[in-house]
PDB file of C-alpha atoms in Angstrom:
ATOM      1  CA  MET X   1       0.000   0.000   0.000  1.00 95.00           C
ATOM      2  CA  LEU X   2       1.497   3.317  -1.061  1.00 97.00           C
ATOM      3  CA  LEU X   3       0.769   6.151   1.365  1.00 97.00           C
ATOM      4  CA  THR X   4       1.251   9.826   0.548  1.00 97.00           C
ATOM      5  CA  THR X   5       0.147  13.237   1.739  1.00 97.00           C
ATOM      6  CA  THR X   6       0.207  14.529  -1.827  1.00 97.00           C
ATOM      7  CA  PRO X   7      -2.898  14.506  -4.067  1.00 95.00           C
ATOM      8  CA  ASN X   8      -1.202  12.251  -6.617  1.00 93.00           C
ATOM      9  CA  ILE X   9       1.790   9.990  -7.083  1.00 94.00           C
ATOM     10  CA  GLU X  10       4.322  11.234  -9.597  1.00 93.00           C
ATOM     11  CA  GLY X  11       4.530   9.022 -12.672  1.00 95.00           C
ATOM     12  CA  ARG X  12       1.430   7.019 -11.679  1.00 96.00           C
ATOM     13  CA  LYS X  13      -2.145   7.476 -12.856  1.00 97.00           C
ATOM     14  CA  VAL X  14      -5.153   7.170 -10.558  1.00 97.00           C
ATOM     15  CA  ALA X  15      -7.392   4.617 -12.304  1.00 97.00           C
ATOM     16  CA  VAL X  16     -10.184   4.376  -9.697  1.00 98.00           C
ATOM     17  CA  TYR X  17     -11.149   6.441  -6.684  1.00 98.00           C
ATOM     18  CA  LYS X  18     -12.459   4.102  -3.976  1.00 98.00           C
ATOM     19  CA  GLY X  19     -13.426   6.740  -1.428  1.00 98.00           C
ATOM     20  CA  LEU X  20     -12.478   8.235   1.910  1.00 98.00           C
ATOM     21  CA  VAL X  21     -10.766   6.011   4.457  1.00 98.00           C
ATOM     22  CA  THR X  22      -9.879   6.757   8.056  1.00 98.00           C
ATOM     23  CA  GLY X  23      -7.972   5.265  10.944  1.00 98.00           C
ATOM     24  CA  GLU X  24      -8.212   6.322  14.561  1.00 97.00           C
ATOM     25  CA  THR X  25      -6.490   5.477  17.780  1.00 94.00           C
ATOM     26  CA  ILE X  26      -6.631   6.747  21.336  1.00 90.00           C
ATOM     27  CA  ILE X  27      -3.725   5.987  23.633  1.00 84.00           C
ATOM     28  CA  GLY X  28      -3.306   6.904  27.271  1.00 76.00           C
ATOM     29  CA  ALA X  29       0.078   7.751  28.742  1.00 60.00           C
ATOM     30  CA  ASN X  30       0.492   6.124  32.136  1.00 58.00           C
ATOM     31  CA  ILE X  31       1.278   7.990  35.334  1.00 45.00           C
ATOM     32  CA  PHE X  32       4.951   6.938  35.431  1.00 43.00           C
ATOM     33  CA  LYS X  33       5.575   8.207  31.914  1.00 56.00           C
ATOM     34  CA  ASP X  34       3.820  11.457  32.870  1.00 58.00           C
ATOM     35  CA  PHE X  35       5.945  11.812  35.998  1.00 49.00           C
ATOM     36  CA  PHE X  36       9.270  11.218  34.248  1.00 53.00           C
ATOM     37  CA  ALA X  37       8.270  13.348  31.267  1.00 55.00           C
ATOM     38  CA  GLY X  38       7.505  16.173  33.720  1.00 57.00           C
ATOM     39  CA  ILE X  39      10.971  15.848  35.257  1.00 53.00           C
ATOM     40  CA  ARG X  40      12.549  15.842  31.795  1.00 54.00           C
ATOM     41  CA  ASP X  41      10.581  19.002  30.907  1.00 53.00           C
ATOM     42  CA  ILE X  42      11.916  20.729  34.044  1.00 50.00           C
ATOM     43  CA  VAL X  43      15.563  19.881  33.334  1.00 51.00           C
ATOM     44  CA  GLY X  44      15.247  20.218  29.551  1.00 56.00           C
ATOM     45  CA  GLY X  45      15.565  17.766  26.705  1.00 60.00           C
ATOM     46  CA  ARG X  46      13.196  15.608  24.753  1.00 63.00           C
ATOM     47  CA  SER X  47      10.644  13.267  26.238  1.00 62.00           C
ATOM     48  CA  GLY X  48      11.416   9.880  24.710  1.00 66.00           C
ATOM     49  CA  SER X  49       8.418   8.213  26.382  1.00 67.00           C
ATOM     50  CA  TYR X  50       5.958  10.663  24.831  1.00 70.00           C
ATOM     51  CA  GLU X  51       7.685  10.442  21.453  1.00 75.00           C
ATOM     52  CA  ARG X  52       7.313   6.641  21.517  1.00 77.00           C
ATOM     53  CA  VAL X  53       3.609   6.891  22.425  1.00 77.00           C
ATOM     54  CA  LEU X  54       3.033   9.468  19.704  1.00 82.00           C
ATOM     55  CA  ASN X  55       4.801   7.311  17.098  1.00 87.00           C
ATOM     56  CA  GLU X  56       2.866   4.209  18.173  1.00 87.00           C
ATOM     57  CA  ALA X  57      -0.455   6.067  17.893  1.00 90.00           C
ATOM     58  CA  LYS X  58       0.400   7.425  14.435  1.00 95.00           C
ATOM     59  CA  ASN X  59       1.482   4.006  13.153  1.00 96.00           C
ATOM     60  CA  THR X  60      -1.670   2.361  14.518  1.00 96.00           C
ATOM     61  CA  ALA X  61      -3.938   4.932  12.833  1.00 97.00           C
ATOM     62  CA  LEU X  62      -2.097   4.554   9.496  1.00 98.00           C
ATOM     63  CA  LYS X  63      -2.246   0.756   9.704  1.00 98.00           C
ATOM     64  CA  GLU X  64      -5.972   0.788  10.428  1.00 98.00           C
ATOM     65  CA  MET X  65      -6.584   3.190   7.531  1.00 98.00           C
ATOM     66  CA  SER X  66      -4.483   1.007   5.178  1.00 98.00           C
ATOM     67  CA  GLU X  67      -6.442  -2.101   6.154  1.00 98.00           C
ATOM     68  CA  ARG X  68      -9.728  -0.329   5.368  1.00 98.00           C
ATOM     69  CA  ALA X  69      -8.386   0.814   1.990  1.00 98.00           C
ATOM     70  CA  GLN X  70      -7.218  -2.709   1.165  1.00 98.00           C
ATOM     71  CA  LYS X  71     -10.719  -4.047   1.890  1.00 98.00           C
ATOM     72  CA  LEU X  72     -12.025  -1.593  -0.727  1.00 98.00           C
ATOM     73  CA  GLY X  73      -9.551  -2.976  -3.269  1.00 98.00           C
ATOM     74  CA  ALA X  74      -7.232   0.051  -3.207  1.00 98.00           C
ATOM     75  CA  ASN X  75      -3.465  -0.137  -3.609  1.00 98.00           C
ATOM     76  CA  ALA X  76      -2.690   3.431  -2.479  1.00 98.00           C
ATOM     77  CA  ILE X  77      -3.975   6.231  -0.283  1.00 98.00           C
ATOM     78  CA  ILE X  78      -3.455   9.809  -1.405  1.00 98.00           C
ATOM     79  CA  GLY X  79      -4.007  13.144   0.328  1.00 98.00           C
ATOM     80  CA  ILE X  80      -3.355  11.738   3.796  1.00 98.00           C
ATOM     81  CA  ASP X  81      -3.949  14.075   6.713  1.00 98.00           C
ATOM     82  CA  LEU X  82      -2.867  13.309  10.277  1.00 97.00           C
ATOM     83  CA  ASP X  83      -4.520  15.048  13.214  1.00 96.00           C
ATOM     84  CA  TYR X  84      -3.409  14.920  16.846  1.00 91.00           C
ATOM     85  CA  GLU X  85      -5.604  15.814  19.805  1.00 89.00           C
ATOM     86  CA  THR X  86      -5.337  15.464  23.572  1.00 82.00           C
ATOM     87  CA  LEU X  87      -8.384  14.236  25.465  1.00 81.00           C
ATOM     88  CA  GLY X  88      -9.551  13.288  28.909  1.00 75.00           C
ATOM     89  CA  HIS X  89      -8.984  14.544  32.405  1.00 72.00           C
ATOM     90  CA  GLY X  90      -5.760  16.553  32.441  1.00 72.00           C
ATOM     91  CA  ASN X  91      -5.256  15.805  28.747  1.00 70.00           C
ATOM     92  CA  GLY X  92      -3.990  12.343  29.695  1.00 73.00           C
ATOM     93  CA  MET X  93      -4.994  10.681  26.444  1.00 80.00           C
ATOM     94  CA  LEU X  94      -3.778  11.168  22.908  1.00 83.00           C
ATOM     95  CA  MET X  95      -6.031  10.715  19.868  1.00 90.00           C
ATOM     96  CA  VAL X  96      -4.535  10.395  16.412  1.00 94.00           C
ATOM     97  CA  THR X  97      -6.724  10.293  13.313  1.00 97.00           C
ATOM     98  CA  ALA X  98      -5.559   9.598   9.775  1.00 98.00           C
ATOM     99  CA  SER X  99      -7.706  10.211   6.717  1.00 98.00           C
ATOM    100  CA  GLY X 100      -7.114  10.017   3.004  1.00 98.00           C
ATOM    101  CA  THR X 101      -8.527   8.905  -0.330  1.00 98.00           C
ATOM    102  CA  ALA X 102      -8.245   5.229  -1.215  1.00 98.00           C
ATOM    103  CA  VAL X 103      -7.355   4.768  -4.885  1.00 98.00           C
ATOM    104  CA  VAL X 104      -6.214   2.202  -7.409  1.00 98.00           C
ATOM    105  CA  ILE X 105      -3.127   3.434  -9.223  1.00 97.00           C
ATOM    106  CA  GLU X 106      -1.613   2.076 -12.409  1.00 94.00           C
TER     107      GLU X 106
END
């Protein structure tokens, strides 16, 4: 499955538009990650635990979207958009949504 944020794939022709596909995931960061990320923020540097959670959520949303496109008979998704949102009490949960257009390319 080819995935791209662009509206087309250079050198390839879109033969069939299959429709909009989405993938969503909501992941909670546990209290220990929050605690150590807070310490890291105080002393400076990057929060590896949050970066891992963010990457996991993005990959899960893209995988889910790809599986839905494959069920439609698509071999690519174009115009992909990723959105990130925090939810829940104290913004303790991360929601990632991926959307795009499932297509058959030649």
